[in-house]
Coordinates of C-alpha atoms and ligand atoms in Angstrom, one line a residue:
M1 CA 12.5 11.1 57.9
S2 CA 14.1 7.8 58.9
K3 CA 16.4 5.1 57.5
T4 CA 13.2 3.2 56.2
S5 CA 11.9 6.3 54.4
A6 CA 12.0 6.2 50.5
I7 CA 14.2 7.6 47.9
G8 CA 12.2 10.3 46.1
V9 CA 13.0 10.6 42.4
F10 CA 11.3 12.9 39.8
D11 CA 11.6 13.8 36.2
S12 CA 9.6 15.8 33.7
G13 CA 8.4 12.4 32.2
L14 CA 9.5 8.9 32.2
G15 CA 13.3 9.6 31.4
G16 CA 14.1 9.5 35.2
L17 CA 13.1 5.8 35.1
T18 CA 16.6 5.1 33.7
A19 CA 17.9 6.3 37.1
V20 CA 15.3 4.2 39.0
K21 CA 16.4 1.1 37.0
E22 CA 20.0 1.7 38.3
L23 CA 18.9 2.6 41.9
I24 CA 17.1 -0.8 42.0
R25 CA 20.3 -2.5 40.9
F26 CA 22.6 -0.6 43.2
L27 CA 20.3 -0.4 46.2
P28 CA 17.8 -3.4 46.0
N29 CA 16.5 -3.0 49.6
E30 CA 15.6 0.7 49.3
N31 CA 12.1 1.9 48.8
I32 CA 11.6 4.3 46.0
V33 CA 8.8 6.9 45.1
Y34 CA 8.9 8.1 41.5
F35 CA 7.0 11.1 40.1
G36 CA 6.9 11.7 36.3
D37 CA 5.3 15.1 35.4
T38 CA 3.7 13.6 32.3
S39 CA 1.2 16.3 31.9
R40 CA 3.9 19.0 31.4
V41 CA 6.7 17.0 29.6
P42 CA 8.9 18.3 27.9
Y43 CA 10.5 20.7 30.2
G44 CA 13.6 21.1 27.9
N45 CA 12.3 23.9 25.7
R46 CA 10.8 26.0 28.5
S47 CA 12.2 29.1 30.5
K48 CA 14.3 28.9 33.6
E49 CA 11.5 30.3 35.7
T50 CA 8.9 27.7 34.5
I51 CA 11.3 24.8 34.9
T52 CA 12.1 26.0 38.4
R53 CA 8.5 26.4 39.3
Y54 CA 7.7 22.9 38.0
A55 CA 10.7 21.4 39.8
M56 CA 9.5 23.0 43.1
Q57 CA 6.0 21.5 42.7
D58 CA 7.4 18.1 41.9
A59 CA 9.8 18.1 44.9
R60 CA 6.9 19.4 47.2
F61 CA 4.8 16.5 46.1
L62 CA 7.6 13.9 46.8
Q63 CA 8.1 15.6 50.2
T64 CA 4.6 14.5 51.2
K65 CA 5.7 10.8 50.6
D66 CA 8.2 10.4 53.6
I67 CA 11.4 10.6 51.6
K68 CA 14.9 10.8 53.0
I69 CA 16.7 11.9 49.8
L70 CA 15.6 13.8 46.8
I71 CA 16.8 13.1 43.2
A72 CA 16.1 15.2 40.3
A73 CA 16.6 12.6 37.6
C74 CA 16.3 15.2 35.0
G75 CA 19.1 16.9 33.1
T76 CA 17.0 20.0 32.5
V77 CA 16.0 20.5 36.2
S78 CA 19.4 19.8 37.4
S79 CA 20.9 22.4 35.1
V80 CA 18.6 25.3 35.8
A81 CA 16.7 24.9 39.0
G82 CA 19.6 25.4 41.5
N83 CA 20.2 23.3 44.6
L84 CA 16.7 21.9 45.7
G85 CA 18.4 20.4 48.8
D86 CA 18.8 23.8 50.4
E87 CA 15.2 24.4 49.8
F88 CA 13.9 21.1 51.1
H89 CA 16.5 20.5 53.8
M90 CA 17.4 17.1 52.8
P91 CA 20.2 15.2 50.9
Y92 CA 19.8 16.0 47.3
T93 CA 21.5 15.3 43.9
G94 CA 20.7 16.3 40.4
V95 CA 22.3 14.4 37.5
V96 CA 24.9 17.0 36.4
N97 CA 27.7 16.7 38.9
P98 CA 27.9 12.9 39.2
T99 CA 27.8 12.6 35.4
A100 CA 30.4 15.4 34.7
Y101 CA 32.7 13.7 37.4
A102 CA 32.4 10.3 35.6
A103 CA 33.2 11.9 32.2
A104 CA 36.1 13.8 33.5
N105 CA 37.6 10.6 34.8
T106 CA 36.9 8.5 31.7
T107 CA 38.3 10.8 28.8
K108 CA 41.7 9.9 27.6
N109 CA 42.2 12.6 25.0
G110 CA 40.6 15.4 27.0
K111 CA 37.7 16.0 24.6
I112 CA 34.2 15.5 26.1
G113 CA 30.9 15.8 24.1
V114 CA 27.7 16.7 26.0
I115 CA 24.1 16.2 24.5
G116 CA 21.1 17.4 26.3
T117 CA 17.8 19.3 26.0
T118 CA 17.9 22.9 24.8
A119 CA 17.6 24.3 28.3
T120 CA 20.5 22.0 29.5
I121 CA 22.8 23.0 26.8
N122 CA 22.0 26.7 27.0
S123 CA 22.8 26.5 30.6
S124 CA 26.3 25.0 29.9
S125 CA 25.8 23.2 33.3
Y126 CA 27.9 20.1 32.3
K127 CA 30.6 22.2 30.6
H128 CA 31.0 24.4 33.8
A129 CA 31.1 21.4 36.1
I130 CA 33.6 19.6 34.0
E131 CA 35.8 22.7 33.7
N132 CA 35.7 23.3 37.4
M133 CA 36.9 19.7 38.0
N134 CA 39.8 20.1 35.3
S135 CA 40.3 23.3 33.4
S136 CA 42.3 21.5 30.8
L137 CA 39.5 19.5 29.5
N138 CA 37.6 20.7 26.3
V139 CA 33.8 20.3 26.2
Y140 CA 31.8 20.2 23.0
Q141 CA 28.0 20.6 23.4
R142 CA 25.0 19.9 21.3
D143 CA 21.2 20.1 21.9
C144 CA 19.2 17.4 20.5
P145 CA 15.5 18.5 20.9
L146 CA 14.1 15.7 18.8
F147 CA 15.5 12.9 21.0
V148 CA 12.8 13.2 23.8
P149 CA 9.8 13.1 21.4
L150 CA 11.4 10.2 19.6
V151 CA 11.8 8.1 22.8
E152 CA 8.4 9.0 24.3
N153 CA 6.9 7.8 21.0
G154 CA 8.9 4.5 20.9
F155 CA 11.2 5.5 18.1
I156 CA 14.4 3.8 19.5
D157 CA 15.4 1.1 17.0
K158 CA 18.9 1.8 15.8
N159 CA 18.0 0.5 12.3
D160 CA 15.0 2.7 12.0
I161 CA 15.7 5.3 9.3
V162 CA 14.0 8.1 11.2
V163 CA 16.1 7.3 14.3
R164 CA 19.4 6.9 12.4
T165 CA 18.9 10.1 10.4
V166 CA 18.1 12.2 13.4
V167 CA 21.0 10.8 15.5
Q168 CA 23.5 11.2 12.7
R169 CA 22.4 14.8 12.1
Y170 CA 22.8 15.8 15.7
L171 CA 26.0 13.9 16.5
Q172 CA 28.1 14.5 13.4
P173 CA 29.7 17.8 14.8
L174 CA 30.7 15.9 17.8
I175 CA 32.3 13.1 15.8
D176 CA 34.1 15.9 13.8
S177 CA 35.3 17.4 17.1
G178 CA 37.1 14.1 18.0
V179 CA 35.4 13.5 21.4
D180 CA 36.2 10.2 23.0
T181 CA 33.6 10.5 25.7
L182 CA 30.0 11.6 25.2
I183 CA 27.7 12.4 28.1
L184 CA 24.1 11.4 27.7
G185 CA 23.0 14.5 29.6
C186 CA 19.3 13.9 29.4
T187 CA 17.8 10.8 31.3
H188 CA 15.8 9.9 28.2
Y189 CA 18.8 9.5 26.1
P190 CA 20.1 6.1 27.4
I191 CA 17.1 4.6 25.6
L192 CA 18.7 5.6 22.4
R193 CA 22.1 4.3 23.5
E194 CA 22.4 1.6 20.8
A195 CA 21.7 4.1 18.0
I196 CA 24.0 6.7 19.6
A197 CA 26.8 4.0 20.1
D198 CA 26.4 3.0 16.4
V199 CA 26.8 6.4 15.1
M200 CA 29.6 7.5 17.5
G201 CA 31.6 4.3 16.9
D202 CA 33.5 2.0 19.2
G203 CA 36.2 4.5 20.4
V204 CA 33.7 6.8 22.2
A205 CA 32.7 6.0 25.8
L206 CA 29.0 6.8 26.6
I207 CA 28.3 8.2 30.0
D208 CA 24.7 7.5 31.3
S209 CA 23.4 10.2 33.5
G210 CA 20.8 7.9 35.1
R211 CA 23.5 5.3 36.1
E212 CA 26.0 7.9 37.5
T213 CA 23.4 9.6 39.5
A214 CA 22.2 6.3 41.0
R215 CA 25.8 5.5 41.9
Y216 CA 26.2 8.8 43.5
A217 CA 22.9 8.6 45.3
A218 CA 24.0 5.3 46.9
K219 CA 27.1 7.2 48.2
L220 CA 25.1 10.0 49.5
I221 CA 22.7 7.7 51.4
K222 CA 25.7 6.0 53.0
E223 CA 27.5 9.1 53.9
N224 CA 24.4 10.4 55.7
G225 CA 23.9 7.1 57.6
L226 CA 20.5 6.6 55.8
E227 CA 20.9 3.1 54.5
N228 CA 17.7 1.0 55.0
P229 CA 18.4 -1.8 57.4
Q230 CA 15.5 -3.9 56.0
Q231 CA 16.9 -7.1 54.3
E232 CA 13.9 -7.8 52.0
S233 CA 13.5 -6.1 48.5
G234 CA 12.4 -2.5 48.5
S235 CA 9.1 -1.3 47.1
C236 CA 8.6 1.2 44.3
E237 CA 5.6 3.5 44.0
Y238 CA 4.9 5.3 40.8
F239 CA 3.0 8.6 40.3
V240 CA 2.3 10.7 37.2
S241 CA 0.4 13.9 36.5
D242 CA -1.5 12.6 33.3
R243 CA -3.4 9.6 32.3
V244 CA -1.9 6.3 33.6
D245 CA -2.8 4.1 30.5
G246 CA 0.2 3.7 28.2
F247 CA 2.5 4.2 31.1
S248 CA 3.3 0.5 31.5
K249 CA 4.4 0.2 27.8
V250 CA 6.9 3.0 27.9
A251 CA 7.9 2.3 31.5
S252 CA 8.8 -1.3 30.5
L253 CA 11.1 0.2 27.9
F254 CA 12.8 2.4 30.5
L255 CA 13.2 -0.1 33.2
G256 CA 14.1 -3.0 31.0
N257 CA 11.5 -5.4 32.2
T258 CA 7.8 -6.0 32.1
F259 CA 6.2 -3.2 34.2
N260 CA 3.1 -4.5 35.9
Q261 CA 2.6 -2.3 39.0
E262 CA 0.0 0.1 39.9
V263 CA 0.5 3.8 38.8
H264 CA -1.3 6.7 40.5
Q265 CA -2.4 9.9 38.8
I266 CA -2.1 13.0 40.9
N267 CA -2.9 16.7 40.3
I268 CA 0.5 18.4 40.4
Q269 CA -1.2 21.9 40.5
H270 CA -2.1 21.2 44.1
Y271 CA 1.5 21.3 45.2
Ligands
DGL301 N1 14.4 13.8 31.0 C1 14.7 15.2 30.9 C2 16.1 15.5 31.1 O1 16.9 14.9 31.6 C3 14.2 15.8 29.6 C4 13.0 15.8 29.0 C5 12.3 17.1 28.9 O2 12.7 17.9 28.0 O3 11.4 17.3 29.7 O4 16.5 16.6 30.7

Protein backbone atom coordinates (compact mmCIF):
# COMPACT_ATOMS: atom_id res chain seq x y z
CA MET A 1 0.00 0.00 0.00
CA SER A 2 1.34 3.47 -0.86
CA LYS A 3 0.07 7.03 -1.31
CA THR A 4 -0.56 6.36 -4.98
CA SER A 5 -2.65 3.25 -4.24
CA ALA A 6 -6.35 3.52 -5.03
CA ILE A 7 -9.45 4.14 -2.94
CA GLY A 8 -11.45 0.90 -2.96
CA VAL A 9 -15.22 1.37 -3.02
CA PHE A 10 -17.92 -1.27 -3.15
CA ASP A 11 -21.67 -1.60 -3.05
CA SER A 12 -24.24 -4.30 -3.66
CA GLY A 13 -24.88 -2.70 -7.05
CA LEU A 14 -24.57 0.72 -8.56
CA GLY A 15 -25.76 2.81 -5.61
CA GLY A 16 -22.18 3.27 -4.41
CA LEU A 17 -21.53 5.35 -7.51
CA THR A 18 -23.24 8.23 -5.68
CA ALA A 19 -20.23 8.11 -3.34
CA VAL A 20 -17.79 7.80 -6.28
CA LYS A 21 -19.29 10.92 -7.86
CA GLU A 22 -18.56 12.88 -4.68
CA LEU A 23 -15.09 11.31 -4.23
CA ILE A 24 -14.16 12.52 -7.70
CA ARG A 25 -15.38 15.99 -6.69
CA PHE A 26 -13.59 16.10 -3.29
CA LEU A 27 -10.43 14.20 -4.32
CA PRO A 28 -9.90 14.72 -8.05
CA ASN A 29 -6.34 13.39 -8.11
CA GLU A 30 -7.04 10.10 -6.31
CA ASN A 31 -7.34 6.78 -8.15
CA ILE A 32 -10.54 4.83 -7.48
CA VAL A 33 -11.43 1.17 -7.94
CA TYR A 34 -15.17 0.43 -7.79
CA PHE A 35 -16.85 -2.92 -7.41
CA GLY A 36 -20.63 -3.34 -7.77
CA ASP A 37 -21.95 -6.78 -6.89
CA THR A 38 -24.58 -6.63 -9.62
CA SER A 39 -25.12 -10.39 -9.72
CA ARG A 40 -26.34 -10.42 -6.11
CA VAL A 41 -28.05 -7.03 -5.70
CA PRO A 42 -30.19 -6.33 -3.68
CA TYR A 43 -28.57 -7.09 -0.32
CA GLY A 44 -31.19 -5.17 1.65
CA ASN A 45 -33.64 -8.03 2.14
CA ARG A 46 -31.03 -10.68 3.04
CA SER A 47 -29.83 -12.02 6.41
CA LYS A 48 -26.94 -10.57 8.40
CA GLU A 49 -24.87 -13.72 7.72
CA THR A 50 -25.38 -13.54 3.96
CA ILE A 51 -24.71 -9.80 3.78
CA THR A 52 -21.52 -10.20 5.85
CA ARG A 53 -20.29 -13.08 3.68
CA TYR A 54 -20.93 -11.05 0.51
CA ALA A 55 -19.24 -7.97 1.98
CA MET A 56 -16.14 -10.01 2.89
CA GLN A 57 -15.88 -11.32 -0.68
CA ASP A 58 -16.35 -7.82 -2.11
CA ALA A 59 -13.62 -6.43 0.15
CA ARG A 60 -11.28 -9.37 -0.60
CA PHE A 61 -11.62 -8.67 -4.31
CA LEU A 62 -10.78 -4.99 -3.81
CA GLN A 63 -7.80 -5.96 -1.69
CA THR A 64 -6.28 -7.60 -4.80
CA LYS A 65 -6.28 -4.15 -6.46
CA ASP A 66 -3.66 -2.31 -4.39
CA ILE A 67 -6.00 -0.11 -2.37
CA LYS A 68 -5.06 2.15 0.55
CA ILE A 69 -8.53 2.68 2.04
CA LEU A 70 -11.73 0.65 1.91
CA ILE A 71 -15.19 2.18 1.62
CA ALA A 72 -18.41 0.20 1.97
CA ALA A 73 -20.59 2.62 0.00
CA CYS A 74 -23.63 0.61 0.99
CA GLY A 75 -25.96 1.42 3.86
CA THR A 76 -26.86 -2.23 4.25
CA VAL A 77 -23.28 -3.53 4.54
CA SER A 78 -22.30 -0.62 6.81
CA SER A 79 -25.24 -1.43 9.07
CA VAL A 80 -24.78 -5.16 9.55
CA ALA A 81 -21.28 -6.33 8.55
CA GLY A 82 -19.25 -4.84 11.43
CA ASN A 83 -15.91 -3.05 11.07
CA LEU A 84 -14.27 -4.42 7.93
CA GLY A 85 -11.22 -2.26 8.64
CA ASP A 86 -10.23 -4.55 11.53
CA GLU A 87 -10.52 -7.55 9.24
CA PHE A 88 -8.55 -6.03 6.37
CA HIS A 89 -6.04 -3.97 8.37
CA MET A 90 -6.56 -0.72 6.54
CA PRO A 91 -8.40 2.57 7.00
CA TYR A 92 -12.11 1.85 6.52
CA THR A 93 -15.42 3.62 6.53
CA GLY A 94 -18.98 2.62 5.95
CA VAL A 95 -21.70 5.19 5.37
CA VAL A 96 -23.53 5.14 8.71
CA ASN A 97 -21.29 7.16 11.05
CA PRO A 98 -20.40 10.03 8.69
CA THR A 99 -24.05 10.39 7.66
CA ALA A 100 -25.39 10.20 11.22
CA TYR A 101 -22.87 12.86 12.25
CA ALA A 102 -23.99 15.22 9.47
CA ALA A 103 -27.67 14.71 10.37
CA ALA A 104 -27.08 15.29 14.08
CA ASN A 105 -25.37 18.57 13.21
CA THR A 106 -28.10 19.66 10.80
CA THR A 107 -31.36 19.18 12.71
CA LYS A 108 -32.81 22.21 14.45
CA ASN A 109 -35.90 20.64 16.01
CA GLY A 110 -34.15 17.43 17.13
CA LYS A 111 -36.30 15.16 14.93
CA ILE A 112 -34.40 13.12 12.35
CA GLY A 113 -35.93 10.69 9.84
CA VAL A 114 -33.98 7.75 8.42
CA ILE A 115 -34.91 5.80 5.32
CA GLY A 116 -33.02 2.72 4.17
CA THR A 117 -33.31 -0.90 3.13
CA THR A 118 -35.12 -3.35 5.40
CA ALA A 119 -31.82 -4.79 6.74
CA THR A 120 -30.54 -1.28 7.50
CA ILE A 121 -33.69 -0.19 9.31
CA ASN A 122 -34.01 -3.47 11.23
CA SER A 123 -30.45 -2.99 12.50
CA SER A 124 -31.29 0.55 13.77
CA SER A 125 -27.69 1.42 12.88
CA TYR A 126 -28.31 5.10 12.13
CA LYS A 127 -30.60 5.46 15.17
CA HIS A 128 -27.94 4.04 17.49
CA ALA A 129 -25.19 6.16 15.94
CA ILE A 130 -27.25 9.35 16.30
CA GLU A 131 -28.33 8.58 19.86
CA ASN A 132 -24.70 7.87 20.81
CA MET A 133 -23.76 11.31 19.50
CA ASN A 134 -26.64 13.10 21.23
CA SER A 135 -29.18 11.22 23.31
CA SER A 136 -31.69 14.08 23.20
CA LEU A 137 -32.32 13.59 19.47
CA ASN A 138 -35.39 11.68 18.29
CA VAL A 139 -35.01 9.31 15.35
CA TYR A 140 -37.88 8.04 13.20
CA GLN A 141 -37.10 5.15 10.84
CA ARG A 142 -38.77 3.70 7.78
CA ASP A 143 -37.65 1.03 5.34
CA CYS A 144 -38.43 1.66 1.67
CA PRO A 145 -37.87 -1.69 -0.07
CA LEU A 146 -39.29 -0.55 -3.41
CA PHE A 147 -36.83 2.34 -3.84
CA VAL A 148 -33.84 0.24 -5.00
CA PRO A 149 -35.78 -1.64 -7.72
CA LEU A 150 -37.29 1.67 -8.87
CA VAL A 151 -33.84 3.24 -9.23
CA GLU A 152 -32.18 0.20 -10.80
CA ASN A 153 -34.99 0.19 -13.39
CA GLY A 154 -34.72 3.90 -14.15
CA PHE A 155 -37.96 5.01 -12.42
CA ILE A 156 -36.67 8.28 -10.97
CA ASP A 157 -38.74 11.10 -12.46
CA LYS A 158 -40.49 13.02 -9.69
CA ASN A 159 -43.50 13.53 -11.95
CA ASP A 160 -43.89 9.83 -12.71
CA ILE A 161 -47.09 8.62 -11.06
CA VAL A 162 -45.49 5.35 -9.92
CA VAL A 163 -42.51 7.14 -8.34
CA ARG A 164 -44.69 9.75 -6.67
CA THR A 165 -47.12 7.24 -5.26
CA VAL A 166 -44.42 5.00 -3.79
CA VAL A 167 -42.43 7.91 -2.35
CA GLN A 168 -45.53 9.48 -0.81
CA ARG A 169 -46.66 6.16 0.68
CA TYR A 170 -43.30 5.52 2.38
CA LEU A 171 -42.58 9.06 3.55
CA GLN A 172 -45.97 10.18 4.87
CA PRO A 173 -45.36 8.76 8.39
CA LEU A 174 -42.08 10.71 8.58
CA ILE A 175 -43.82 13.90 7.47
CA ASP A 176 -46.43 13.25 10.18
CA SER A 177 -43.63 12.87 12.76
CA GLY A 178 -42.42 16.39 11.95
CA VAL A 179 -38.80 15.56 11.04
CA ASP A 180 -36.75 18.52 9.79
CA THR A 181 -33.85 16.33 8.58
CA LEU A 182 -34.01 13.13 6.56
CA ILE A 183 -31.13 10.70 6.09
CA LEU A 184 -31.06 9.04 2.67
CA GLY A 185 -29.55 5.98 4.34
CA CYS A 186 -29.10 3.88 1.23
CA THR A 187 -26.67 4.99 -1.46
CA HIS A 188 -29.30 4.41 -4.16
CA TYR A 189 -31.66 6.99 -2.72
CA PRO A 190 -29.92 10.23 -3.78
CA ILE A 191 -31.07 9.33 -7.30
CA LEU A 192 -34.64 9.81 -6.04
CA ARG A 193 -33.67 13.05 -4.32
CA GLU A 194 -35.95 15.33 -6.37
CA ALA A 195 -38.98 13.12 -5.80
CA ILE A 196 -38.17 12.81 -2.09
CA ALA A 197 -37.57 16.56 -1.72
CA ASP A 198 -40.87 17.31 -3.44
CA VAL A 199 -42.82 15.08 -1.11
CA MET A 200 -40.99 16.12 2.11
CA GLY A 201 -41.26 19.84 1.32
CA ASP A 202 -38.80 22.73 1.59
CA GLY A 203 -38.37 22.69 5.35
CA VAL A 204 -36.69 19.28 5.42
CA ALA A 205 -32.91 18.92 4.90
CA LEU A 206 -31.90 15.78 2.99
CA ILE A 207 -28.62 14.14 4.04
CA ASP A 208 -26.93 12.18 1.24
CA SER A 209 -25.02 9.15 2.58
CA GLY A 210 -22.77 9.00 -0.51
CA ARG A 211 -21.70 12.62 -0.13
CA GLU A 212 -21.08 12.51 3.63
CA THR A 213 -19.06 9.32 3.26
CA ALA A 214 -16.90 10.80 0.53
CA ARG A 215 -16.32 13.88 2.70
CA TYR A 216 -15.28 11.66 5.62
CA ALA A 217 -13.06 9.46 3.40
CA ALA A 218 -11.16 12.60 2.35
CA LYS A 219 -10.54 13.34 6.05
CA LEU A 220 -9.46 9.75 6.72
CA ILE A 221 -6.96 9.81 3.87
CA LYS A 222 -5.50 13.05 5.16
CA GLU A 223 -5.30 11.87 8.78
CA ASN A 224 -3.46 8.73 7.68
CA GLY A 225 -1.02 10.73 5.54
CA LEU A 226 -2.16 8.87 2.43
CA GLU A 227 -2.93 11.78 0.08
CA ASN A 228 -1.85 11.04 -3.46
CA PRO A 229 0.94 13.47 -4.42
CA GLN A 230 0.21 13.11 -8.17
CA GLN A 231 -1.03 16.35 -9.74
CA GLU A 232 -2.95 14.98 -12.71
CA SER A 233 -6.55 13.67 -12.48
CA GLY A 234 -6.93 10.24 -10.93
CA SER A 235 -8.21 7.19 -12.77
CA CYS A 236 -11.37 5.17 -12.07
CA GLU A 237 -11.62 1.45 -12.73
CA TYR A 238 -15.01 -0.25 -12.64
CA PHE A 239 -15.79 -3.91 -11.90
CA VAL A 240 -19.12 -5.71 -11.66
CA SER A 241 -20.12 -9.32 -11.03
CA ASP A 242 -22.77 -9.58 -13.76
CA ARG A 243 -23.08 -8.59 -17.40
CA VAL A 244 -21.49 -5.28 -18.33
CA ASP A 245 -23.97 -4.20 -20.98
CA GLY A 246 -26.52 -1.80 -19.57
CA PHE A 247 -23.99 -0.62 -16.97
CA SER A 248 -23.19 2.60 -18.84
CA LYS A 249 -26.79 3.77 -18.97
CA VAL A 250 -27.43 3.36 -15.26
CA ALA A 251 -23.90 4.50 -14.31
CA SER A 252 -24.45 7.76 -16.21
CA LEU A 253 -27.50 8.34 -14.05
CA PHE A 254 -25.54 7.82 -10.83
CA LEU A 255 -22.41 9.69 -11.84
CA GLY A 256 -24.32 12.56 -13.41
CA ASN A 257 -22.37 12.52 -16.68
CA THR A 258 -22.04 10.35 -19.76
CA PHE A 259 -20.27 7.19 -18.78
CA ASN A 260 -17.97 5.91 -21.49
CA GLN A 261 -15.31 3.91 -19.67
CA GLU A 262 -14.48 0.25 -19.84
CA VAL A 263 -16.20 -1.99 -17.28
CA HIS A 264 -14.83 -5.40 -16.30
CA GLN A 265 -16.81 -8.42 -15.22
CA ILE A 266 -15.36 -10.66 -12.49
CA ASN A 267 -16.48 -13.83 -10.77
CA ILE A 268 -16.98 -12.78 -7.15
CA GLN A 269 -17.33 -16.41 -6.03
CA HIS A 270 -13.55 -16.73 -6.47
CA TYR A 271 -12.89 -14.37 -3.58
N1 LIG B 1 -27.04 0.60 -2.02
C1 LIG B 1 -27.39 -0.32 -0.98
C2 LIG B 1 -27.48 0.41 0.36
O1 LIG B 1 -26.94 1.46 0.51
C3 LIG B 1 -28.70 -0.99 -1.06
C4 LIG B 1 -29.19 -1.77 -2.16
C5 LIG B 1 -29.44 -3.19 -1.75
O2 LIG B 1 -30.47 -3.52 -1.16
O3 LIG B 1 -28.58 -3.98 -2.09
O4 LIG B 1 -28.09 -0.05 1.29
